Amino acid sequence: MIDIFKIREDFPILSRKVNGQNLIYFDNAATSQTPQQVIDVITDYYTRLNSNIHRGVHRLSQEATDAYEEARIKIQQHFNVAKPYEIIFTSGTTESINLVASGFSKLLKPEDELVISALEHHSNIVPWQMLCEKTGAKLKVIPMTQEGTLDIKIYKNILNKKTKLVFVNHVSNALGTLNPVDEIIKMAHKIGAYVLIDGAQACAHIKPDLQKMNVDFYVTSAHKLCGPTGVGMLYGKTELLQKLPPYQGGGEMISSVTFEKTTYADLPHKFEAGTPNIAGGIAFGAALDYMNSIGFKNIIKYENDLLKYATKEIKKIDGIKIYGDLQKKTAVISFNIKNIHPYDIGSILDQMGIAVRTGHHCAQPIMDYFEIPGTVRASFSFYNTFNEIDIMVKGVQKAIKMLQ
Ligand SMILES: *Cc1c(COP(=O)(O)O)cnc(C)c1O
């Protein structure tokens, strides 16, 4: 069970005012809020531990290294990964994807094919387009349907012997669609292709078991799951991470350096050049602890109830259209009101202290498919309330009156 009053007390930002109103934060798909428990870990790091890791013999450096490596193990255990060194710390989802794309630039041939989906975030499109430009490989797209799902029949036809890599998000950030990743991975493996799953939007709502999924690469950002910005992870199977060349050169990623020849460090350090976001990595671990203390079963149940209630209430508004009104989705509602620009709704809601996102949500191909400039997106978290949904629905109704 979710004790909503107790949980809300953990998030200091939820008690601030915006335009004289209580903040209603419905932009969780862009970034989640940070609980005091995670803020305290960051403060504690700079108060007690601050030093550079892995290199020092002195006490602070050892304690900071231990805390950072403990966080890696927390992440490993959370995602049920076989080895801690299969978790690479990065600055976030975007960097994780670029790391893999950069690694494959030496491994692909012009006749190879890559497959992405029509539901991707720009950060899971552009790095692959850049990779195709570099290598001559071709990019194929799994189309989407009017319902906001992927067309798996066409995916099956796209796959062939030339397919080397498949990239799909676990959950669409624009619509909330929960994609059938197990099936997508199985089908790709049958023809010998590797799969990268973008989990940025999924990990705040579900707890993926990466060994069970048998995925080759999985990426996410801490800031979408109650952690800080600027830190995230790349999971990769050992044999694949060993195959990929280093992403960046610098300190920490080498085993020895001479002007004649440099040899690279073992995993995970091969991919972790330079001083990392140490406090961020430790706080990433603390964010997972926090979410696990609430429990993903509870989170899933509560957010599902919020989603069902919000969908029912929003549908009462005249002229509303919901994009991706699905059974299998996370707590995101992307909608438009007939003849009103999403930006205008968003601006009026902001006047009322309600934070929603408007625009293409870094997923322009989805908007092009629906032939719209964008949507209003309300995305919920386990710290939101049913009352907040009522206030938003009334707010949208008021906005419509003002705009018509
Ligand atoms: C947020 C998001 C990203 C980008 O994450 P960053 O933290 O900005 O790197 C990529 N894909 C999806 C599905 C997202 O929701």
Short mmCIF file of C-alpha atoms and ligand atoms in Angstrom, two decimals:
data_model
loop_
_atom_site.label_atom_id
_atom_site.label_comp_id
_atom_site.label_asym_id
_atom_site.label_seq_id
_atom_site.Cartn_x
_atom_site.Cartn_y
_atom_site.Cartn_z
CA MET A 1 0.00 0.00 0.00
CA ILE A 2 1.11 3.54 -0.76
CA ASP A 3 0.99 5.92 2.20
CA ILE A 4 0.61 8.99 0.03
CA PHE A 5 0.85 11.56 2.84
CA LYS A 6 4.06 10.08 4.16
CA ILE A 7 5.55 9.77 0.67
CA ARG A 8 4.76 13.38 -0.21
CA GLU A 9 6.62 14.53 2.89
CA ASP A 10 9.75 12.92 1.43
CA PHE A 11 9.68 15.38 -1.51
CA PRO A 12 10.38 18.95 -0.31
CA ILE A 13 9.65 20.45 -3.74
CA LEU A 14 6.03 19.27 -3.60
CA SER A 15 5.26 21.84 -0.92
CA ARG A 16 6.42 24.84 -2.95
CA LYS A 17 4.06 27.32 -4.62
CA VAL A 18 3.99 28.20 -8.29
CA ASN A 19 2.13 31.39 -9.29
CA GLY A 20 0.63 31.45 -5.81
CA GLN A 21 -0.82 27.94 -6.15
CA ASN A 22 0.31 24.60 -4.75
CA LEU A 23 2.62 23.00 -7.29
CA ILE A 24 1.05 20.10 -9.17
CA TYR A 25 3.89 18.28 -10.87
CA PHE A 26 2.73 16.23 -13.86
CA ASP A 27 5.96 16.32 -15.86
CA ASN A 28 7.46 13.16 -14.43
CA ALA A 29 8.24 11.70 -17.84
CA ALA A 30 10.71 14.54 -18.41
CA THR A 31 12.31 14.25 -14.98
CA SER A 32 11.15 12.94 -11.63
CA GLN A 33 11.40 14.80 -8.34
CA THR A 34 14.07 14.00 -5.77
CA PRO A 35 13.25 12.73 -2.28
CA GLN A 36 15.04 14.09 0.80
CA GLN A 37 16.74 10.69 1.27
CA VAL A 38 18.56 11.16 -2.06
CA ILE A 39 19.29 14.86 -1.47
CA ASP A 40 20.84 13.86 1.89
CA VAL A 41 23.16 11.37 0.20
CA ILE A 42 24.44 14.08 -2.16
CA THR A 43 24.94 16.52 0.72
CA ASP A 44 26.66 13.84 2.78
CA TYR A 45 29.04 13.06 -0.07
CA TYR A 46 30.24 16.67 -0.34
CA THR A 47 30.21 17.10 3.44
CA ARG A 48 32.16 13.98 4.40
CA LEU A 49 33.61 12.06 1.45
CA ASN A 50 34.53 14.41 -1.39
CA SER A 51 37.70 13.17 -3.08
CA ASN A 52 38.74 11.47 -6.30
CA ILE A 53 38.07 7.75 -6.57
CA HIS A 54 40.10 4.68 -7.54
CA ARG A 55 43.48 6.41 -7.32
CA GLY A 56 44.11 7.52 -3.79
CA VAL A 57 45.62 5.56 -0.92
CA HIS A 58 44.18 8.03 1.57
CA ARG A 59 41.06 7.42 3.63
CA LEU A 60 38.66 9.81 1.86
CA SER A 61 39.49 8.40 -1.54
CA GLN A 62 38.98 4.86 -0.29
CA GLU A 63 35.65 5.65 1.33
CA ALA A 64 34.43 7.50 -1.77
CA THR A 65 35.55 4.60 -3.98
CA ASP A 66 33.73 2.12 -1.75
CA ALA A 67 30.53 4.17 -1.84
CA TYR A 68 30.71 4.51 -5.64
CA GLU A 69 31.36 0.80 -6.19
CA GLU A 70 28.60 -0.11 -3.71
CA ALA A 71 26.24 1.95 -5.84
CA ARG A 72 27.31 -0.03 -8.91
CA ILE A 73 26.45 -3.25 -7.03
CA LYS A 74 23.05 -1.82 -5.99
CA ILE A 75 22.33 -1.10 -9.65
CA GLN A 76 23.56 -4.57 -10.64
CA GLN A 77 21.28 -6.23 -8.10
CA HIS A 78 18.29 -4.02 -8.87
CA PHE A 79 18.38 -4.96 -12.55
CA ASN A 80 19.42 -8.56 -11.86
CA VAL A 81 22.65 -8.31 -13.82
CA ALA A 82 25.23 -11.14 -13.60
CA LYS A 83 28.38 -9.07 -12.99
CA PRO A 84 28.97 -5.59 -11.49
CA TYR A 85 31.37 -4.69 -14.33
CA GLU A 86 28.54 -5.13 -16.83
CA ILE A 87 27.17 -1.85 -15.42
CA ILE A 88 28.94 1.17 -16.93
CA PHE A 89 28.30 4.56 -15.34
CA THR A 90 27.53 7.24 -17.93
CA SER A 91 26.05 10.73 -17.86
CA GLY A 92 22.66 9.27 -18.83
CA THR A 93 20.64 7.48 -21.48
CA THR A 94 21.82 9.75 -24.28
CA GLU A 95 25.50 9.14 -23.54
CA SER A 96 24.93 5.40 -23.08
CA ILE A 97 23.37 5.15 -26.55
CA ASN A 98 26.14 7.25 -28.09
CA LEU A 99 28.74 5.02 -26.44
CA VAL A 100 27.28 1.90 -28.07
CA ALA A 101 26.76 3.64 -31.43
CA SER A 102 30.34 4.89 -31.41
CA GLY A 103 31.61 1.39 -30.56
CA PHE A 104 29.80 -0.17 -33.49
CA SER A 105 31.20 2.32 -36.01
CA LYS A 106 34.21 0.04 -36.48
CA LEU A 107 32.19 -3.19 -36.48
CA LEU A 108 29.59 -2.49 -39.21
CA LYS A 109 29.77 -2.85 -42.98
CA PRO A 110 27.82 -0.90 -45.63
CA GLU A 111 25.54 -3.87 -46.37
CA ASP A 112 24.46 -4.15 -42.70
CA GLU A 113 21.03 -3.03 -41.51
CA LEU A 114 19.90 -1.41 -38.25
CA VAL A 115 16.31 -1.39 -37.02
CA ILE A 116 14.70 1.31 -34.87
CA SER A 117 11.06 1.92 -34.05
CA ALA A 118 8.74 4.76 -34.96
CA LEU A 119 8.11 5.35 -31.24
CA GLU A 120 11.67 6.37 -30.35
CA HIS A 121 12.96 9.40 -28.46
CA HIS A 122 15.34 11.50 -30.59
CA SER A 123 18.24 10.23 -28.50
CA ASN A 124 17.51 6.71 -29.77
CA ILE A 125 17.27 7.90 -33.39
CA VAL A 126 19.97 10.47 -34.08
CA PRO A 127 23.04 8.48 -32.86
CA TRP A 128 22.03 5.60 -35.17
CA GLN A 129 21.52 7.96 -38.12
CA MET A 130 25.02 9.28 -37.45
CA LEU A 131 26.32 5.70 -37.27
CA CYS A 132 24.68 4.91 -40.64
CA GLU A 133 26.30 7.98 -42.19
CA LYS A 134 29.69 6.84 -40.94
CA THR A 135 29.42 3.18 -41.95
CA GLY A 136 27.00 3.17 -44.90
CA ALA A 137 24.67 0.79 -43.00
CA LYS A 138 20.94 1.22 -43.60
CA LEU A 139 18.30 2.22 -41.05
CA LYS A 140 14.92 0.46 -41.15
CA VAL A 141 11.93 1.61 -39.09
CA ILE A 142 9.29 -0.53 -37.36
CA PRO A 143 6.11 1.45 -38.10
CA MET A 144 3.54 2.44 -35.49
CA THR A 145 -0.22 2.06 -35.51
CA GLN A 146 -3.09 4.52 -34.90
CA GLU A 147 -3.46 2.98 -31.43
CA GLY A 148 0.10 4.03 -30.56
CA THR A 149 1.68 0.56 -30.61
CA LEU A 150 4.38 -1.00 -32.79
CA ASP A 151 3.46 -3.10 -35.82
CA ILE A 152 5.18 -6.35 -34.87
CA LYS A 153 4.10 -8.14 -38.08
CA ILE A 154 6.06 -5.65 -40.14
CA TYR A 155 8.98 -5.91 -37.70
CA LYS A 156 9.11 -9.62 -38.47
CA ASN A 157 9.34 -8.86 -42.18
CA ILE A 158 12.04 -6.23 -41.70
CA LEU A 159 14.35 -8.64 -39.86
CA ASN A 160 16.75 -10.53 -42.12
CA LYS A 161 20.30 -11.86 -42.22
CA LYS A 162 21.69 -8.37 -42.81
CA THR A 163 20.11 -7.01 -39.59
CA LYS A 164 22.84 -6.43 -37.02
CA LEU A 165 21.23 -4.26 -34.33
CA VAL A 166 17.73 -3.43 -33.11
CA PHE A 167 16.90 -0.42 -30.87
CA VAL A 168 13.54 0.00 -29.21
CA ASN A 169 12.37 1.82 -26.11
CA HIS A 170 10.88 -0.19 -23.29
CA VAL A 171 8.22 2.49 -22.78
CA SER A 172 7.47 5.39 -25.15
CA ASN A 173 8.01 8.73 -23.40
CA ALA A 174 5.50 10.50 -25.67
CA LEU A 175 2.58 8.07 -25.30
CA GLY A 176 3.46 5.72 -22.43
CA THR A 177 3.19 2.61 -24.64
CA LEU A 178 4.72 -0.46 -23.00
CA ASN A 179 6.42 -2.20 -25.91
CA PRO A 180 6.60 -6.02 -26.20
CA VAL A 181 10.36 -6.05 -25.63
CA ASP A 182 10.62 -9.77 -24.76
CA GLU A 183 9.12 -10.69 -28.11
CA ILE A 184 11.23 -8.08 -29.94
CA ILE A 185 14.43 -9.44 -28.37
CA LYS A 186 13.56 -13.09 -29.11
CA MET A 187 12.79 -12.36 -32.74
CA ALA A 188 16.04 -10.40 -33.20
CA HIS A 189 18.14 -13.11 -31.56
CA LYS A 190 16.69 -15.72 -33.92
CA ILE A 191 18.42 -14.02 -36.84
CA GLY A 192 21.56 -13.20 -34.83
CA ALA A 193 21.00 -9.46 -34.26
CA TYR A 194 21.78 -7.65 -31.01
CA VAL A 195 19.18 -5.55 -29.19
CA LEU A 196 19.52 -2.32 -27.22
CA ILE A 197 16.54 -1.35 -25.09
CA ASP A 198 16.13 2.30 -24.05
CA GLY A 199 14.73 1.98 -20.54
CA ALA A 200 14.75 5.69 -19.65
CA GLN A 201 10.98 5.86 -19.46
CA ALA A 202 10.37 2.42 -17.99
CA CYS A 203 12.53 2.22 -14.89
CA ALA A 204 10.50 4.62 -12.76
CA HIS A 205 7.46 2.38 -13.21
CA ILE A 206 8.71 -1.19 -13.47
CA LYS A 207 11.71 -3.22 -12.30
CA PRO A 208 13.24 -4.94 -15.32
CA ASP A 209 15.05 -8.27 -14.90
CA LEU A 210 17.77 -7.95 -17.51
CA GLN A 211 18.99 -11.56 -17.38
CA LYS A 212 15.47 -12.83 -17.83
CA MET A 213 14.93 -10.43 -20.72
CA ASN A 214 18.21 -11.69 -22.20
CA VAL A 215 18.78 -8.20 -23.61
CA ASP A 216 22.20 -7.30 -25.02
CA PHE A 217 22.28 -3.63 -23.99
CA TYR A 218 19.97 -1.71 -21.65
CA VAL A 219 20.24 2.00 -20.85
CA THR A 220 18.59 4.40 -18.42
CA SER A 221 18.99 7.74 -16.61
CA ALA A 222 18.90 8.22 -12.82
CA HIS A 223 16.90 11.47 -13.01
CA LYS A 224 13.82 9.67 -14.33
CA LEU A 225 13.69 7.47 -11.20
CA CYS A 226 14.12 9.90 -8.29
CA GLY A 227 17.89 10.28 -8.77
CA PRO A 228 19.95 13.31 -9.83
CA THR A 229 20.58 14.55 -13.39
CA GLY A 230 23.83 13.87 -15.20
CA VAL A 231 24.21 10.20 -14.32
CA GLY A 232 22.89 6.99 -15.81
CA MET A 233 23.96 3.56 -16.88
CA LEU A 234 24.76 1.30 -19.74
CA TYR A 235 24.28 -2.40 -19.17
CA GLY A 236 25.97 -4.68 -21.67
CA LYS A 237 26.69 -8.39 -21.83
CA THR A 238 30.35 -9.00 -20.98
CA GLU A 239 31.31 -10.43 -24.38
CA LEU A 240 29.78 -7.45 -26.18
CA LEU A 241 31.36 -4.84 -23.91
CA GLN A 242 34.69 -6.58 -24.48
CA LYS A 243 34.18 -6.43 -28.23
CA LEU A 244 33.42 -2.69 -28.30
CA PRO A 245 36.39 -0.30 -28.47
CA PRO A 246 36.65 2.44 -25.78
CA TYR A 247 34.40 5.46 -26.23
CA GLN A 248 36.62 8.21 -24.85
CA GLY A 249 40.34 8.28 -24.07
CA GLY A 250 41.73 9.70 -20.85
CA GLY A 251 42.58 8.90 -17.27
CA GLU A 252 41.03 5.92 -15.46
CA MET A 253 40.37 3.94 -18.69
CA ILE A 254 43.95 2.81 -19.27
CA SER A 255 46.07 0.03 -17.89
CA SER A 256 49.37 1.51 -19.09
CA VAL A 257 50.34 4.50 -21.20
CA THR A 258 53.58 5.06 -23.11
CA PHE A 259 54.06 7.11 -26.26
CA GLU A 260 54.54 3.87 -28.19
CA LYS A 261 51.43 2.07 -27.02
CA THR A 262 48.56 2.43 -24.58
CA THR A 263 46.69 -0.58 -23.26
CA TYR A 264 43.16 -0.24 -21.96
CA ALA A 265 41.84 -1.07 -18.54
CA ASP A 266 39.41 -3.92 -17.93
CA LEU A 267 35.64 -3.49 -17.69
CA PRO A 268 34.01 -1.32 -16.50
CA HIS A 269 36.88 1.21 -16.42
CA LYS A 270 37.57 0.89 -20.15
CA PHE A 271 34.40 2.94 -20.72
CA GLU A 272 34.75 5.30 -17.76
CA ALA A 273 37.37 7.82 -18.82
CA GLY A 274 38.02 10.78 -16.53
CA THR A 275 36.62 11.70 -13.13
CA PRO A 276 32.99 10.56 -13.10
CA ASN A 277 29.93 12.10 -11.44
CA ILE A 278 30.81 10.43 -8.13
CA ALA A 279 28.10 11.98 -5.97
CA GLY A 280 25.61 11.30 -8.78
CA GLY A 281 26.55 7.62 -9.01
CA ILE A 282 26.18 7.17 -5.26
CA ALA A 283 22.84 9.02 -5.34
CA PHE A 284 21.67 6.79 -8.23
CA GLY A 285 22.11 3.84 -5.84
CA ALA A 286 20.24 5.72 -3.12
CA ALA A 287 17.38 6.48 -5.52
CA LEU A 288 16.98 2.76 -6.25
CA ASP A 289 17.02 2.07 -2.49
CA TYR A 290 14.29 4.67 -2.04
CA MET A 291 12.09 3.27 -4.79
CA ASN A 292 12.57 -0.28 -3.54
CA SER A 293 11.62 0.82 -0.03
CA ILE A 294 8.25 1.86 -1.46
CA GLY A 295 8.17 -1.27 -3.61
CA PHE A 296 7.53 -1.60 -7.32
CA LYS A 297 4.41 -3.70 -6.76
CA ASN A 298 2.91 -0.81 -4.80
CA ILE A 299 4.11 1.75 -7.32
CA ILE A 300 2.63 -0.19 -10.26
CA LYS A 301 -0.73 -0.65 -8.54
CA TYR A 302 -1.04 2.96 -7.38
CA GLU A 303 0.08 4.50 -10.68
CA ASN A 304 -2.30 2.22 -12.56
CA ASP A 305 -5.18 3.43 -10.40
CA LEU A 306 -4.12 7.05 -11.01
CA LEU A 307 -3.93 6.41 -14.76
CA LYS A 308 -7.35 4.77 -14.93
CA TYR A 309 -8.95 7.55 -12.91
CA ALA A 310 -7.24 10.31 -14.91
CA THR A 311 -8.20 8.69 -18.23
CA LYS A 312 -11.83 8.42 -17.16
CA GLU A 313 -11.97 12.04 -15.95
CA ILE A 314 -10.08 13.52 -18.91
CA LYS A 315 -12.41 11.74 -21.33
CA LYS A 316 -15.31 13.78 -19.91
CA ILE A 317 -13.80 16.94 -21.43
CA ASP A 318 -15.48 18.03 -24.70
CA GLY A 319 -13.34 17.75 -27.85
CA ILE A 320 -10.58 15.70 -26.19
CA LYS A 321 -8.45 13.19 -28.05
CA ILE A 322 -6.05 10.90 -26.21
CA TYR A 323 -3.09 9.49 -28.18
CA GLY A 324 -2.15 5.95 -27.19
CA ASP A 325 -5.20 5.12 -25.05
CA LEU A 326 -3.89 1.63 -24.33
CA GLN A 327 -4.28 -1.15 -21.79
CA LYS A 328 -0.53 -1.75 -21.62
CA LYS A 329 0.97 1.61 -20.78
CA THR A 330 2.58 3.56 -17.98
CA ALA A 331 0.93 6.52 -16.25
CA VAL A 332 1.18 9.00 -19.12
CA ILE A 333 -1.71 10.74 -20.89
CA SER A 334 -0.90 12.53 -24.12
CA PHE A 335 -3.86 14.54 -25.39
CA ASN A 336 -5.16 17.42 -27.47
CA ILE A 337 -8.30 19.53 -27.42
CA LYS A 338 -9.97 20.16 -30.77
CA ASN A 339 -8.87 23.45 -32.40
CA ILE A 340 -6.60 24.45 -29.49
CA HIS A 341 -2.82 24.47 -29.64
CA PRO A 342 -1.24 22.33 -26.88
CA TYR A 343 1.08 25.19 -25.96
CA ASP A 344 -1.90 27.40 -25.03
CA ILE A 345 -3.31 24.76 -22.68
CA GLY A 346 0.11 24.26 -21.09
CA SER A 347 0.60 28.00 -20.51
CA ILE A 348 -2.77 28.42 -18.80
CA LEU A 349 -2.18 25.34 -16.63
CA ASP A 350 1.17 26.83 -15.61
CA GLN A 351 -0.65 29.94 -14.39
CA MET A 352 -2.51 27.58 -12.06
CA GLY A 353 0.70 25.97 -10.78
CA ILE A 354 0.22 22.81 -12.87
CA ALA A 355 3.32 21.52 -14.67
CA VAL A 356 2.56 19.51 -17.82
CA ARG A 357 4.70 19.21 -20.91
CA THR A 358 3.61 20.44 -24.33
CA GLY A 359 5.26 19.88 -27.69
CA HIS A 360 6.75 16.94 -29.53
CA HIS A 361 8.40 15.38 -26.43
CA CYS A 362 11.62 14.68 -28.39
CA ALA A 363 9.63 12.26 -30.54
CA GLN A 364 8.80 14.26 -33.66
CA PRO A 365 8.16 11.21 -35.88
CA ILE A 366 5.20 10.25 -33.64
CA MET A 367 3.71 13.74 -33.99
CA ASP A 368 4.24 13.63 -37.77
CA TYR A 369 2.45 10.29 -37.87
CA PHE A 370 -0.60 11.76 -36.12
CA GLU A 371 -0.21 14.98 -38.20
CA ILE A 372 -0.18 17.22 -35.13
CA PRO A 373 2.32 19.83 -33.89
CA GLY A 374 2.48 18.19 -30.48
CA THR A 375 0.38 17.14 -27.51
CA VAL A 376 -0.25 18.09 -23.91
CA ARG A 377 1.38 15.36 -21.82
CA ALA A 378 0.46 14.76 -18.21
CA SER A 379 2.74 12.12 -16.70
CA PHE A 380 2.13 10.81 -13.20
CA SER A 381 4.21 9.38 -10.42
CA PHE A 382 3.52 7.51 -7.19
CA TYR A 383 3.68 10.83 -5.28
CA ASN A 384 0.79 12.38 -7.24
CA THR A 385 -2.76 12.35 -5.91
CA PHE A 386 -6.28 11.84 -7.25
CA ASN A 387 -7.14 15.33 -6.04
CA GLU A 388 -4.37 16.79 -8.22
CA ILE A 389 -5.96 15.07 -11.23
CA ASP A 390 -9.33 16.67 -10.41
CA ILE A 391 -7.66 20.08 -10.23
CA MET A 392 -5.95 19.53 -13.60
CA VAL A 393 -9.17 18.42 -15.30
CA LYS A 394 -10.96 21.53 -13.98
CA GLY A 395 -7.96 23.58 -15.13
CA VAL A 396 -8.19 22.21 -18.67
CA GLN A 397 -11.92 22.96 -18.74
CA LYS A 398 -11.25 26.52 -17.61
CA ALA A 399 -8.52 26.88 -20.23
CA ILE A 400 -10.92 25.75 -22.97
CA LYS A 401 -13.45 28.41 -21.91
CA MET A 402 -10.76 31.08 -22.01
CA LEU A 403 -9.48 30.01 -25.43
CA GLN A 404 -12.74 29.46 -27.29
C1 LIG B 1 14.28 10.89 -21.16
C2 LIG B 1 14.44 9.90 -22.24
C3 LIG B 1 15.64 9.81 -22.97
C4 LIG B 1 16.79 10.75 -22.77
O1 LIG B 1 17.32 10.68 -21.50
P1 LIG B 1 18.45 11.69 -21.03
O2 LIG B 1 18.47 11.57 -19.55
O3 LIG B 1 18.02 13.05 -21.51
O4 LIG B 1 19.72 11.26 -21.68
C5 LIG B 1 15.72 8.84 -23.93
N1 LIG B 1 14.70 7.98 -24.17
C6 LIG B 1 13.55 8.03 -23.49
C7 LIG B 1 12.48 7.05 -23.79
C8 LIG B 1 13.38 9.00 -22.51
O5 LIG B 1 12.23 9.06 -21.83
#
